[in-house]
PDB file of C-alpha atoms in Angstrom:
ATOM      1  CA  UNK A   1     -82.757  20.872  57.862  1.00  0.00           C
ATOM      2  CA  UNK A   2     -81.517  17.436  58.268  1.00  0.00           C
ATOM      3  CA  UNK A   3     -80.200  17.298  54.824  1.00  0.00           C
ATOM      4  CA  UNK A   4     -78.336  21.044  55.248  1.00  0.00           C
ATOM      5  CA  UNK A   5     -76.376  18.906  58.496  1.00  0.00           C
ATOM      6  CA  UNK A   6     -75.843  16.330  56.116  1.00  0.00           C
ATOM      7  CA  UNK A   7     -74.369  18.576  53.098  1.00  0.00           C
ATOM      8  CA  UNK A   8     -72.200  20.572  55.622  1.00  0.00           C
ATOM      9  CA  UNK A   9     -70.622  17.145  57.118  1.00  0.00           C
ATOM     10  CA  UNK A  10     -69.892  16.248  53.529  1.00  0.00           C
ATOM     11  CA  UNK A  11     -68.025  19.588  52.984  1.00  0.00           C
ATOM     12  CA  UNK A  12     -66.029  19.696  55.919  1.00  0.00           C
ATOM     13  CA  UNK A  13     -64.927  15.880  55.533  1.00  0.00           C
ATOM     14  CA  UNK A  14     -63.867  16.446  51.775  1.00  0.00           C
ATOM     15  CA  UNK A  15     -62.146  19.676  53.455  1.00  0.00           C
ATOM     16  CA  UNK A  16     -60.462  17.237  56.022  1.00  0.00           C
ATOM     17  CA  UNK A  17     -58.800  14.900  52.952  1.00  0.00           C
ATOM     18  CA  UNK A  18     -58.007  17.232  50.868  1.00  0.00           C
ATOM     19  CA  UNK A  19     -56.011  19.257  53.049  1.00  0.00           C
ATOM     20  CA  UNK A  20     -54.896  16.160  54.884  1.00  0.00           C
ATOM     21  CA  UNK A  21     -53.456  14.730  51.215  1.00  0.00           C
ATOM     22  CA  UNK A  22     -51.797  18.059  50.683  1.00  0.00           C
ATOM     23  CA  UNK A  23     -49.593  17.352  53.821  1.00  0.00           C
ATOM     24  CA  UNK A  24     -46.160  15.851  52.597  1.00  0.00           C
ATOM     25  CA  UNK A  25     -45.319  12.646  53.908  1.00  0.00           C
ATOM     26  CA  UNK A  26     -41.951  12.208  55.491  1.00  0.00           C
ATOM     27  CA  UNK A  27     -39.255  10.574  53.311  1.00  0.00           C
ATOM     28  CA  UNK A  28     -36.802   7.839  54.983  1.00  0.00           C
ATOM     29  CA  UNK A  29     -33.112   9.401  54.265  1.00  0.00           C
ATOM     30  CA  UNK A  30     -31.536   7.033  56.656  1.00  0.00           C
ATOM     31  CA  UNK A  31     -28.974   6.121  53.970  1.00  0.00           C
ATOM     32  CA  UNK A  32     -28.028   9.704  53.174  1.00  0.00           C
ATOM     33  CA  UNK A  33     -28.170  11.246  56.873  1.00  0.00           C
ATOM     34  CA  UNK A  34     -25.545   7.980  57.551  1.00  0.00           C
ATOM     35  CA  UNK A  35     -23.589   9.037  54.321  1.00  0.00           C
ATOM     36  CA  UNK A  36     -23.159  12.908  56.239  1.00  0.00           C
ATOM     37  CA  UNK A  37     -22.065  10.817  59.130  1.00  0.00           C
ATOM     38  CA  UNK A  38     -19.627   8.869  57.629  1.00  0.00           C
ATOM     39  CA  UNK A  39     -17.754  12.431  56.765  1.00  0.00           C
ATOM     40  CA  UNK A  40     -17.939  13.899  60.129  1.00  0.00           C
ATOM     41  CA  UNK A  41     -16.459  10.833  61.666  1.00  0.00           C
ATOM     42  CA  UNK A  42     -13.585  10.800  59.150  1.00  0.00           C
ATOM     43  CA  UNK A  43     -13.027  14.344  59.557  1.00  0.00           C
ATOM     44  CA  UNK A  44     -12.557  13.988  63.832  1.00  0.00           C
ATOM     45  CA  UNK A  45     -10.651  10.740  63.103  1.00  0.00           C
ATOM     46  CA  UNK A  46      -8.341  13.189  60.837  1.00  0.00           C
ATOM     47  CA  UNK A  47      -8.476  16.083  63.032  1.00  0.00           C
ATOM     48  CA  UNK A  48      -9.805  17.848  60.463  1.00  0.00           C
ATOM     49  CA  UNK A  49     -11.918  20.368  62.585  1.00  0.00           C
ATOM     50  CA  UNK A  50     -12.429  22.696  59.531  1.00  0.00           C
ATOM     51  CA  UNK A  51     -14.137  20.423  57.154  1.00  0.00           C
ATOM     52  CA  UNK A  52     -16.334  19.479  60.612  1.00  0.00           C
ATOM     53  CA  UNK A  53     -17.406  22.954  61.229  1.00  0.00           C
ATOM     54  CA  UNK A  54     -18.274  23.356  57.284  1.00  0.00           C
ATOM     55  CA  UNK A  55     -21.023  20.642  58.162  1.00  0.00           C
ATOM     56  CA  UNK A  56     -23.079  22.963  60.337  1.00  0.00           C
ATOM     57  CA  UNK A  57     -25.279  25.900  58.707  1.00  0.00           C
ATOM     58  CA  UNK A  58     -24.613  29.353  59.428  1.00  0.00           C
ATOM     59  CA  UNK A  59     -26.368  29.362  62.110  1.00  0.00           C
ATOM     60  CA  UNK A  60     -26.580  26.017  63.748  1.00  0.00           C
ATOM     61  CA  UNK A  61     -27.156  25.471  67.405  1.00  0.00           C
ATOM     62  CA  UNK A  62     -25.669  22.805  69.283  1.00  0.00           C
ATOM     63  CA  UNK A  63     -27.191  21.581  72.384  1.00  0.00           C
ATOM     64  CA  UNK A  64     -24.539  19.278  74.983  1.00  0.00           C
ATOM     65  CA  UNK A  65     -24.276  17.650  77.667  1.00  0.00           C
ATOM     66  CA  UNK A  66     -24.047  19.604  81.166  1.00  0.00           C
ATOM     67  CA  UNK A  67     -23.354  22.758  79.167  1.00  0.00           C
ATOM     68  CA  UNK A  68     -25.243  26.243  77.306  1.00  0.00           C
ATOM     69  CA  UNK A  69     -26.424  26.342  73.832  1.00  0.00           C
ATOM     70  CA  UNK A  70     -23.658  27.051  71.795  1.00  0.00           C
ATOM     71  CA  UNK A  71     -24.077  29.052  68.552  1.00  0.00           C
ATOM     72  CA  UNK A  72     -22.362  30.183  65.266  1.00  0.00           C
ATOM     73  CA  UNK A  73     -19.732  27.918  63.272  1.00  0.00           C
ATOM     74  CA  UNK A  74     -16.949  29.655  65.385  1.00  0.00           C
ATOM     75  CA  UNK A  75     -18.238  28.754  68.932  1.00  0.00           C
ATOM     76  CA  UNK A  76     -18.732  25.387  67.415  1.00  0.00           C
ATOM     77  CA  UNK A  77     -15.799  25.230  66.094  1.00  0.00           C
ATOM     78  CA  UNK A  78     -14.708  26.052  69.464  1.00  0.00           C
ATOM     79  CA  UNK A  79     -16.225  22.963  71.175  1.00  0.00           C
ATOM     80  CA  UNK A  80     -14.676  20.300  68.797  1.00  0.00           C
ATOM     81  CA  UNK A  81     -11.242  21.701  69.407  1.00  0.00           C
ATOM     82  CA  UNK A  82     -11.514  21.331  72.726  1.00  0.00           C
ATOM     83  CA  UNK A  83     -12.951  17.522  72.642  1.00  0.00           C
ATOM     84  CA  UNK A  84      -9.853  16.784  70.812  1.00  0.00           C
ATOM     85  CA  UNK A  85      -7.446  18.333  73.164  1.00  0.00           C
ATOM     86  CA  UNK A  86      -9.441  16.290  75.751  1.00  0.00           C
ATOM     87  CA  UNK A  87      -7.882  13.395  74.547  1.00  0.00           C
ATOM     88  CA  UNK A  88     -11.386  12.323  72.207  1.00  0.00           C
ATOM     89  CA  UNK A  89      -9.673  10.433  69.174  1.00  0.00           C
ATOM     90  CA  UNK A  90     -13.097   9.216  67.920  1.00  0.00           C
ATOM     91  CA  UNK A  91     -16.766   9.764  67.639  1.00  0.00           C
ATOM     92  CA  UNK A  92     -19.081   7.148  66.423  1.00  0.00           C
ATOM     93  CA  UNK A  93     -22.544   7.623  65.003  1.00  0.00           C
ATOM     94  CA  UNK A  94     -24.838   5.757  64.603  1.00  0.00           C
ATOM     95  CA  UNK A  95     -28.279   6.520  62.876  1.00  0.00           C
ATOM     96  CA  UNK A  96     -31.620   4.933  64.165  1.00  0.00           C
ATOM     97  CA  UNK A  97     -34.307   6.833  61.913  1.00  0.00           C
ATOM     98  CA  UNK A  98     -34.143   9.708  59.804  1.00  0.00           C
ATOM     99  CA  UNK A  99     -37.213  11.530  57.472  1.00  0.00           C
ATOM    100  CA  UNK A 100     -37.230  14.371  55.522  1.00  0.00           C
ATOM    101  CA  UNK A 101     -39.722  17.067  55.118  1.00  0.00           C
ATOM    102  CA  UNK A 102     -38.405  18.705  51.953  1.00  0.00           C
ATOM    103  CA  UNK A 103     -35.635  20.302  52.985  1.00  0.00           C
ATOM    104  CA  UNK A 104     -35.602  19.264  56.534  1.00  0.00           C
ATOM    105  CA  UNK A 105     -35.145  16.203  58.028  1.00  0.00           C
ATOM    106  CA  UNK A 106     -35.242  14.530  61.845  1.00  0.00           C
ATOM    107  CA  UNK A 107     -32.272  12.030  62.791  1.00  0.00           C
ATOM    108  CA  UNK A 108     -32.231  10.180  65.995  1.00  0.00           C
ATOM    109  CA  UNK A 109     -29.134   8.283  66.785  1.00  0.00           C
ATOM    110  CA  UNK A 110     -27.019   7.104  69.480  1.00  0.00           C
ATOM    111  CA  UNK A 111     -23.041   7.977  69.895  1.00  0.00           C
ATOM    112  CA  UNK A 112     -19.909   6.799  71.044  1.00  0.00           C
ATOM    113  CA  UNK A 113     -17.053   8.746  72.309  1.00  0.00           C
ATOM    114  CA  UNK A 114     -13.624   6.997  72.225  1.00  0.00           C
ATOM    115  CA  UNK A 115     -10.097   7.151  73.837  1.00  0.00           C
ATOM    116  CA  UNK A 116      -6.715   5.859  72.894  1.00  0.00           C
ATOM    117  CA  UNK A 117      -6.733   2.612  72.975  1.00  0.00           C
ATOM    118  CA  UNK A 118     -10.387   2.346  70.644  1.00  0.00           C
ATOM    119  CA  UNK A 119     -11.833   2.543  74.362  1.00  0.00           C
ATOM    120  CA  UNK A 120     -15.495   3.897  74.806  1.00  0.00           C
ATOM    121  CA  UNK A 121     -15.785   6.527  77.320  1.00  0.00           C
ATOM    122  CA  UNK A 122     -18.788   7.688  77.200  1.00  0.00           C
ATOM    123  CA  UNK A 123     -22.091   6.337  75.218  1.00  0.00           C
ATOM    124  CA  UNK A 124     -25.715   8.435  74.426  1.00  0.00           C
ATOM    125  CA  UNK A 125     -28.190   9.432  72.230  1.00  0.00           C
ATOM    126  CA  UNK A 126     -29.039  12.749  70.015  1.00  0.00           C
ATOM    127  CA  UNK A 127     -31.600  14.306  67.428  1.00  0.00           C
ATOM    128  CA  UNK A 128     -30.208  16.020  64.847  1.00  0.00           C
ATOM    129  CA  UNK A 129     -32.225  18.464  62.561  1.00  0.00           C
ATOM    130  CA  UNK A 130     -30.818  18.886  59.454  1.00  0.00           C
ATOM    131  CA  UNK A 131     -31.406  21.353  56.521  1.00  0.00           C
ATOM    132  CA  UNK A 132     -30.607  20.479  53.223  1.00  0.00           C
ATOM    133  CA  UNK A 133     -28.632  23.446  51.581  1.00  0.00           C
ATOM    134  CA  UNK A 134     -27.523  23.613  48.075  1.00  0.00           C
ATOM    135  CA  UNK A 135     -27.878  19.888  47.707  1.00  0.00           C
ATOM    136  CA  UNK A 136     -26.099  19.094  50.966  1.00  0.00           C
ATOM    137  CA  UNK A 137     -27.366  17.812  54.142  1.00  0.00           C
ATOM    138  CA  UNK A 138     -26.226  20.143  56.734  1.00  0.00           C
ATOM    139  CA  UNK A 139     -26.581  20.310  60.780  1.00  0.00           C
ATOM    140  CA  UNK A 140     -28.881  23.004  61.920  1.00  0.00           C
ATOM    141  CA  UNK A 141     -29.790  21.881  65.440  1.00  0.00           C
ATOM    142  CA  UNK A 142     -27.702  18.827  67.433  1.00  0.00           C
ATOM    143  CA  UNK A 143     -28.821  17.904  70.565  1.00  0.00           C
ATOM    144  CA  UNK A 144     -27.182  15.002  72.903  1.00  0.00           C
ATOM    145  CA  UNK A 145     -27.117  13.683  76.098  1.00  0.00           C
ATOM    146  CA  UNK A 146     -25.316  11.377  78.056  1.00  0.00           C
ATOM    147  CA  UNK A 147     -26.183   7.809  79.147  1.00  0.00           C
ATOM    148  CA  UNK A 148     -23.981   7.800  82.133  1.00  0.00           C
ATOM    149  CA  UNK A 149     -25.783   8.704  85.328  1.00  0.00           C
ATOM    150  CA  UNK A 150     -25.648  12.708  86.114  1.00  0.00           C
ATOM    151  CA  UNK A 151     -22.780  14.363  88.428  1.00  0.00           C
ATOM    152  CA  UNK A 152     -23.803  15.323  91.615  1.00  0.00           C
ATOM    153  CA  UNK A 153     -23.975  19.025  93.408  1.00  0.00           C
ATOM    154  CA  UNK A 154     -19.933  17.946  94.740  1.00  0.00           C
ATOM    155  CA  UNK A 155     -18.666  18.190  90.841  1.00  0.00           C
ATOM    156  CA  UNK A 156     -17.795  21.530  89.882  1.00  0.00           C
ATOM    157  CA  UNK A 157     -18.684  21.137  86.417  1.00  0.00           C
ATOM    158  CA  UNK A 158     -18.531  25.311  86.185  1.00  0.00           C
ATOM    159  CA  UNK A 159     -17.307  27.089  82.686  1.00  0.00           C
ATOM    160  CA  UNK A 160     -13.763  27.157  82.631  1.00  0.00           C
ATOM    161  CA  UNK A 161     -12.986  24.912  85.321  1.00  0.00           C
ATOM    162  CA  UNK A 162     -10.382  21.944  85.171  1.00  0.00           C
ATOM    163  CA  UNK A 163     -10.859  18.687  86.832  1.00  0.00           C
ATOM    164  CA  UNK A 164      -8.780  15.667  87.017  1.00  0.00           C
ATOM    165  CA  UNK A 165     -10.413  12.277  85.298  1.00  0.00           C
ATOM    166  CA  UNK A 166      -8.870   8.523  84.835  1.00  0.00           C
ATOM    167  CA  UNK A 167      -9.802   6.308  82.487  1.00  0.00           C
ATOM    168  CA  UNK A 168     -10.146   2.654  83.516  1.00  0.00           C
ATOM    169  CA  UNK A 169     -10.496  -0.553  81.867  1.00  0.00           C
ATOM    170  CA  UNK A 170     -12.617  -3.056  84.275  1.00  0.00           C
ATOM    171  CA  UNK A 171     -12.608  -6.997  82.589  1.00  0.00           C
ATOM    172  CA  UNK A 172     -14.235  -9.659  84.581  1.00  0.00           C
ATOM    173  CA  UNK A 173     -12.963 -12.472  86.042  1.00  0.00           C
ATOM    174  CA  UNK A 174     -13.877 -15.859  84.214  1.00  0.00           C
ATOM    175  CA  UNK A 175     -16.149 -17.020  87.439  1.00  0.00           C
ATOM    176  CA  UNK A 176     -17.809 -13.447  87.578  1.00  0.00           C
ATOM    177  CA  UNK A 177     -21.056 -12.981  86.306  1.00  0.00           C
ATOM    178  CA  UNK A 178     -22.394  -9.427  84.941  1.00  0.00           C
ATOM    179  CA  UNK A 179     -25.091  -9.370  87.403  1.00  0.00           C
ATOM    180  CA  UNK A 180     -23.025 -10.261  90.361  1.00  0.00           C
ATOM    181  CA  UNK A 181     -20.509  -7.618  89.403  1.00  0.00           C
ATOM    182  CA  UNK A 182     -22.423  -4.918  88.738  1.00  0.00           C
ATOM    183  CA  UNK A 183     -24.262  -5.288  92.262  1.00  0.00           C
ATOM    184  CA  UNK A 184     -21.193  -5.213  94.233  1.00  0.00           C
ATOM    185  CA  UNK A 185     -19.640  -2.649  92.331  1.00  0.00           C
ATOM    186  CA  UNK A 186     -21.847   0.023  92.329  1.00  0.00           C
ATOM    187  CA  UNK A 187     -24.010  -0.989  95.864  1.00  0.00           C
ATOM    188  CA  UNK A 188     -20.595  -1.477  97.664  1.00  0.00           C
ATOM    189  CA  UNK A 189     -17.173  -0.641  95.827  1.00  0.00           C
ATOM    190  CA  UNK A 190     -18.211   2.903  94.791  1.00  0.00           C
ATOM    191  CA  UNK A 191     -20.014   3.808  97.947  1.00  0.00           C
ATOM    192  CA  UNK A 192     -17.631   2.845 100.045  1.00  0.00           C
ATOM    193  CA  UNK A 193     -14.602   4.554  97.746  1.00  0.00           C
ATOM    194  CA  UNK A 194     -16.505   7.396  97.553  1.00  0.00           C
ATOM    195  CA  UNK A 195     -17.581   8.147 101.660  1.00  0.00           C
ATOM    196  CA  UNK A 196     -13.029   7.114 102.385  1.00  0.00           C
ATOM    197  CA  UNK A 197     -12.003   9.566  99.345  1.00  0.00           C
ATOM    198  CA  UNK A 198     -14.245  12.500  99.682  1.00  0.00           C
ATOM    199  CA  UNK A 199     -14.277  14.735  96.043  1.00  0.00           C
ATOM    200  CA  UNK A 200     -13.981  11.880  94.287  1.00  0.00           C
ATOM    201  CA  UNK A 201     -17.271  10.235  92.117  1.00  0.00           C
ATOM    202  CA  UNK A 202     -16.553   6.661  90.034  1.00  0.00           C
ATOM    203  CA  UNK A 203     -19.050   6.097  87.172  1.00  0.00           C
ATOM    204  CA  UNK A 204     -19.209   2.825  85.266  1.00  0.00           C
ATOM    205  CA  UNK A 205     -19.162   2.404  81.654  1.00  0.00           C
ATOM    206  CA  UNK A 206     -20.863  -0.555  79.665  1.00  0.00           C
ATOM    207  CA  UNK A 207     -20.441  -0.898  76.420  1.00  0.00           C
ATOM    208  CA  UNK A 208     -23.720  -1.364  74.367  1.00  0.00           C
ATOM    209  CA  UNK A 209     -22.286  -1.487  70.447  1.00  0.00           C
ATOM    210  CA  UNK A 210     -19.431  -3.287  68.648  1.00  0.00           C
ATOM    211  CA  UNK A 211     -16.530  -4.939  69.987  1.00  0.00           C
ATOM    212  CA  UNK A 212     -17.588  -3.089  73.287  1.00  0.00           C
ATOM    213  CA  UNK A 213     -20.730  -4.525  73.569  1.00  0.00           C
ATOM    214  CA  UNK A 214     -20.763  -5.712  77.466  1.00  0.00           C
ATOM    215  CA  UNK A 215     -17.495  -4.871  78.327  1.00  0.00           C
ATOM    216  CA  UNK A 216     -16.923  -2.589  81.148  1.00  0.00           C
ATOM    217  CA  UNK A 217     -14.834   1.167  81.960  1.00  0.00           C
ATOM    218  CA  UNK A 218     -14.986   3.393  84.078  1.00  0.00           C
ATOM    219  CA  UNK A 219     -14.252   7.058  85.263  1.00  0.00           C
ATOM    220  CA  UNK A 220     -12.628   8.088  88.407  1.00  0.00           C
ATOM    221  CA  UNK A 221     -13.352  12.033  88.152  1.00  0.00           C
ATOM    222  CA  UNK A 222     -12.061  14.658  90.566  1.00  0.00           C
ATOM    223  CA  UNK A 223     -13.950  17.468  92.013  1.00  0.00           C
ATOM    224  CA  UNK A 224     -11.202  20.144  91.156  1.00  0.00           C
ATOM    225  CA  UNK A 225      -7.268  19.448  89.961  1.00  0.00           C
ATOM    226  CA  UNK A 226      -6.092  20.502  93.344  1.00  0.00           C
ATOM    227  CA  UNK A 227      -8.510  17.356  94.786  1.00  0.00           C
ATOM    228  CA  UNK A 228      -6.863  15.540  91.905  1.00  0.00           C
ATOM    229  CA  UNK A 229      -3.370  16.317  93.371  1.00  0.00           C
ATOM    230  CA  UNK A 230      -3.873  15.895  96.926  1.00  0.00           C
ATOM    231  CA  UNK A 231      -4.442  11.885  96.587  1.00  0.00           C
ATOM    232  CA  UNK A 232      -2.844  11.282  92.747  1.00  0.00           C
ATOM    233  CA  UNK A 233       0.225  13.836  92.191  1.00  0.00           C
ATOM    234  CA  UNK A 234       1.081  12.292  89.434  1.00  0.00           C
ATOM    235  CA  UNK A 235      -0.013   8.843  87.140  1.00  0.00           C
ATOM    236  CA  UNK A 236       0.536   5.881  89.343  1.00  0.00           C
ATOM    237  CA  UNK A 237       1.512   7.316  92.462  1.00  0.00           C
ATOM    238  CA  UNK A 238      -0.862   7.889  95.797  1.00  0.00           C
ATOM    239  CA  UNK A 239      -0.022  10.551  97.899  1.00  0.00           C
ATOM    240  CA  UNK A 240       0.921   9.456 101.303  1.00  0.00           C
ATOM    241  CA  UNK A 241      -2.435  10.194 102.408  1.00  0.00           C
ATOM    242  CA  UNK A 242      -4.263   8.203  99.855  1.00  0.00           C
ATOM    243  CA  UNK A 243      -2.206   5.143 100.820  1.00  0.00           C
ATOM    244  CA  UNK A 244      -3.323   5.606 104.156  1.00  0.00           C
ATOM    245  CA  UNK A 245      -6.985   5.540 103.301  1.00  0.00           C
ATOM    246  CA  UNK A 246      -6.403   2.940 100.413  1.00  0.00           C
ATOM    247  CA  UNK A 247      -5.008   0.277 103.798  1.00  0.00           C
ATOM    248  CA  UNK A 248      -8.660   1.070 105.186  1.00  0.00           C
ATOM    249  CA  UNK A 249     -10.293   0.515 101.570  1.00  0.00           C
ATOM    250  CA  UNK A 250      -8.553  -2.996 101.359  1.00  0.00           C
ATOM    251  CA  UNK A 251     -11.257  -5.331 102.236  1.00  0.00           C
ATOM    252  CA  UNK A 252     -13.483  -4.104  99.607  1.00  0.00           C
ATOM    253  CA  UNK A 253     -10.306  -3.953  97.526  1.00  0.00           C
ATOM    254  CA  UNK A 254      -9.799  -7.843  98.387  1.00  0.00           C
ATOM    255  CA  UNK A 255     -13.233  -8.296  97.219  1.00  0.00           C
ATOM    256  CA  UNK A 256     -12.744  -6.814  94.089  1.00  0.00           C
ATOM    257  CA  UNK A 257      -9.312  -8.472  93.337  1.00  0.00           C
ATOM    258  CA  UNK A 258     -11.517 -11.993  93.441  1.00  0.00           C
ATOM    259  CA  UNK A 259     -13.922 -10.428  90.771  1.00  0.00           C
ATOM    260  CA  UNK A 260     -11.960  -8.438  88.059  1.00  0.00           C
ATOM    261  CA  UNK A 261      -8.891  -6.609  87.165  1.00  0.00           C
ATOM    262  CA  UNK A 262      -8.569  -2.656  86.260  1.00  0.00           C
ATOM    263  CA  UNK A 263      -6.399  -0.882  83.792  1.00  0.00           C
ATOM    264  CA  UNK A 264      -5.652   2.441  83.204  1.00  0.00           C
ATOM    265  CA  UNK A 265      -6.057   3.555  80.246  1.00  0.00           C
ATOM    266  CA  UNK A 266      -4.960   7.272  80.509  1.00  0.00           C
ATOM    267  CA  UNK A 267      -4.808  10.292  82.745  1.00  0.00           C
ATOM    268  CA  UNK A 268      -6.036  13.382  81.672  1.00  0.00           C
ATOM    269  CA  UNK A 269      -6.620  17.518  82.805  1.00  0.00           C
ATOM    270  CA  UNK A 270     -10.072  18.094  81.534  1.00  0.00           C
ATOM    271  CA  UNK A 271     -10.832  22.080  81.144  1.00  0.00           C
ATOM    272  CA  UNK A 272     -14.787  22.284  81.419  1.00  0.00           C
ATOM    273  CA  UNK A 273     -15.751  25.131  78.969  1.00  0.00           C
TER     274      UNK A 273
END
């Protein structure tokens, strides 16, 4: 009896390693995945939206930010038209890891979205599955997300909807230390902004790659154009009403002035689609 247990524990072990050595191991194609890359960021640099879509399969899936699957070249075509009208001049990507399983293969990366200017505005991370197709390494499923903390419920962020959004350049003053400024900004300055100009949400940006790496920006976004009106009618000049509540802002305005200087880098209508 003893030696039947024995027999069968043999068997199923040899079972266990030889179907375990049948399994293909995963293949780094790091180099190749950053090769693909390399194209897709030359094509958005170039505005070349057609030879972007041609890096999708038939029928890839993309998966964004704050938004529905969308499906089919032509809906992703779609979506990197629009990024370009949003004023996006370039995307950087950057690969982490990527294996292959045959003909498929797992990429996790992080990205960079730029403005004029070669200013980040807005950092995060993705997997990518891709298929290998006739020799080529196609997208088949691209998922990403944000870094930057999520909207609240007060951000219509609906299909279709436009909102107004400034982008800022914050740099430090040479006494100002990273820690300090972070704590006031975002446990006092935004609060504070936020409670005197309701419809109004300020994220901060810092850099984490590159010549960015620890700088700071910023978005001032607007609940709906109309909110973007009423205090901004047009770049550079408050409404009388927002120079009234800017005069109550001004001591944490002071504050600020003492710790670091803002540009603007641009002004933009974003459509939400």
């Amino acid at each position: 009896m003893k030696k039947k247990v024995f027999i069968r524990i043999c068997a199923a072990m040899a079972a266990f390693f030889l179907i375990t050595g049948c399994v293909p191991q995963p293949v780094d194609v790091s180099g190749e995945i950053s090769v693909a890359n390399k194209s897709l960021m030359d094509s958005f640099i170039k505005g070349d939206i057609e030879s972007l879509t041609m890096a999708y399969t038939e029928n890839a899936k993309l998966f964004p930010t704050n938004s529905p699957v969308i499906e089919g070249k032509e809906n992703i075509r779609a979506y990197w038209e629009g990024a370009t009208s949003m004023g996006i001049t370039k995307v950087d990507l950057e690969t982490l890891s990527a294996e292959a399983f045959g003909n498929t293969a797992i990429e996790e990366g992080k990205y960079a979205l730029f403005v004029e200017g070669d200013f980040i505005v807005d950092e995060g991370k993705y997997i990518v599955i891709w298929e290998k197709v006739d020799g080529k390494w196609l997208l088949a499923k691209d998922i990403m997300n944000t870094s930057l903390p999520a909207p609240d419920n007060s951000m219509n962020f609906n299909s279709g909807n436009i909102f107004g959004l400034h982008h800022l350049k914050i740099t430090l003053k040479e006494n100002v230390s990273p820690a300090e400024f972070e704590k006031f900004y975002t446990e006092e300055y935004i609060p504070e902004f936020e409670k005197l100009f309701p419809g109004v949400k300020i994220y901060l940006l810092k850099g984490e790659r590159g010549a960015n790496k620890d700088k700071y920006g910023g978005f001032i976004c607007f609940k709906s154009l109309e909110e973007r009106n009423y205090w901004i009618p047009e770049p550079g000049k408050m409404s009388e009403k927002g120079i009234e509540t800017l005069k109550i802002f001004q001591p944490w305005q002071d504050k600020a002035d003492k710790m670091f200087t803002e540009e603007l880098i641009s002004y933009t209508d974003w459509l939400v689609f």
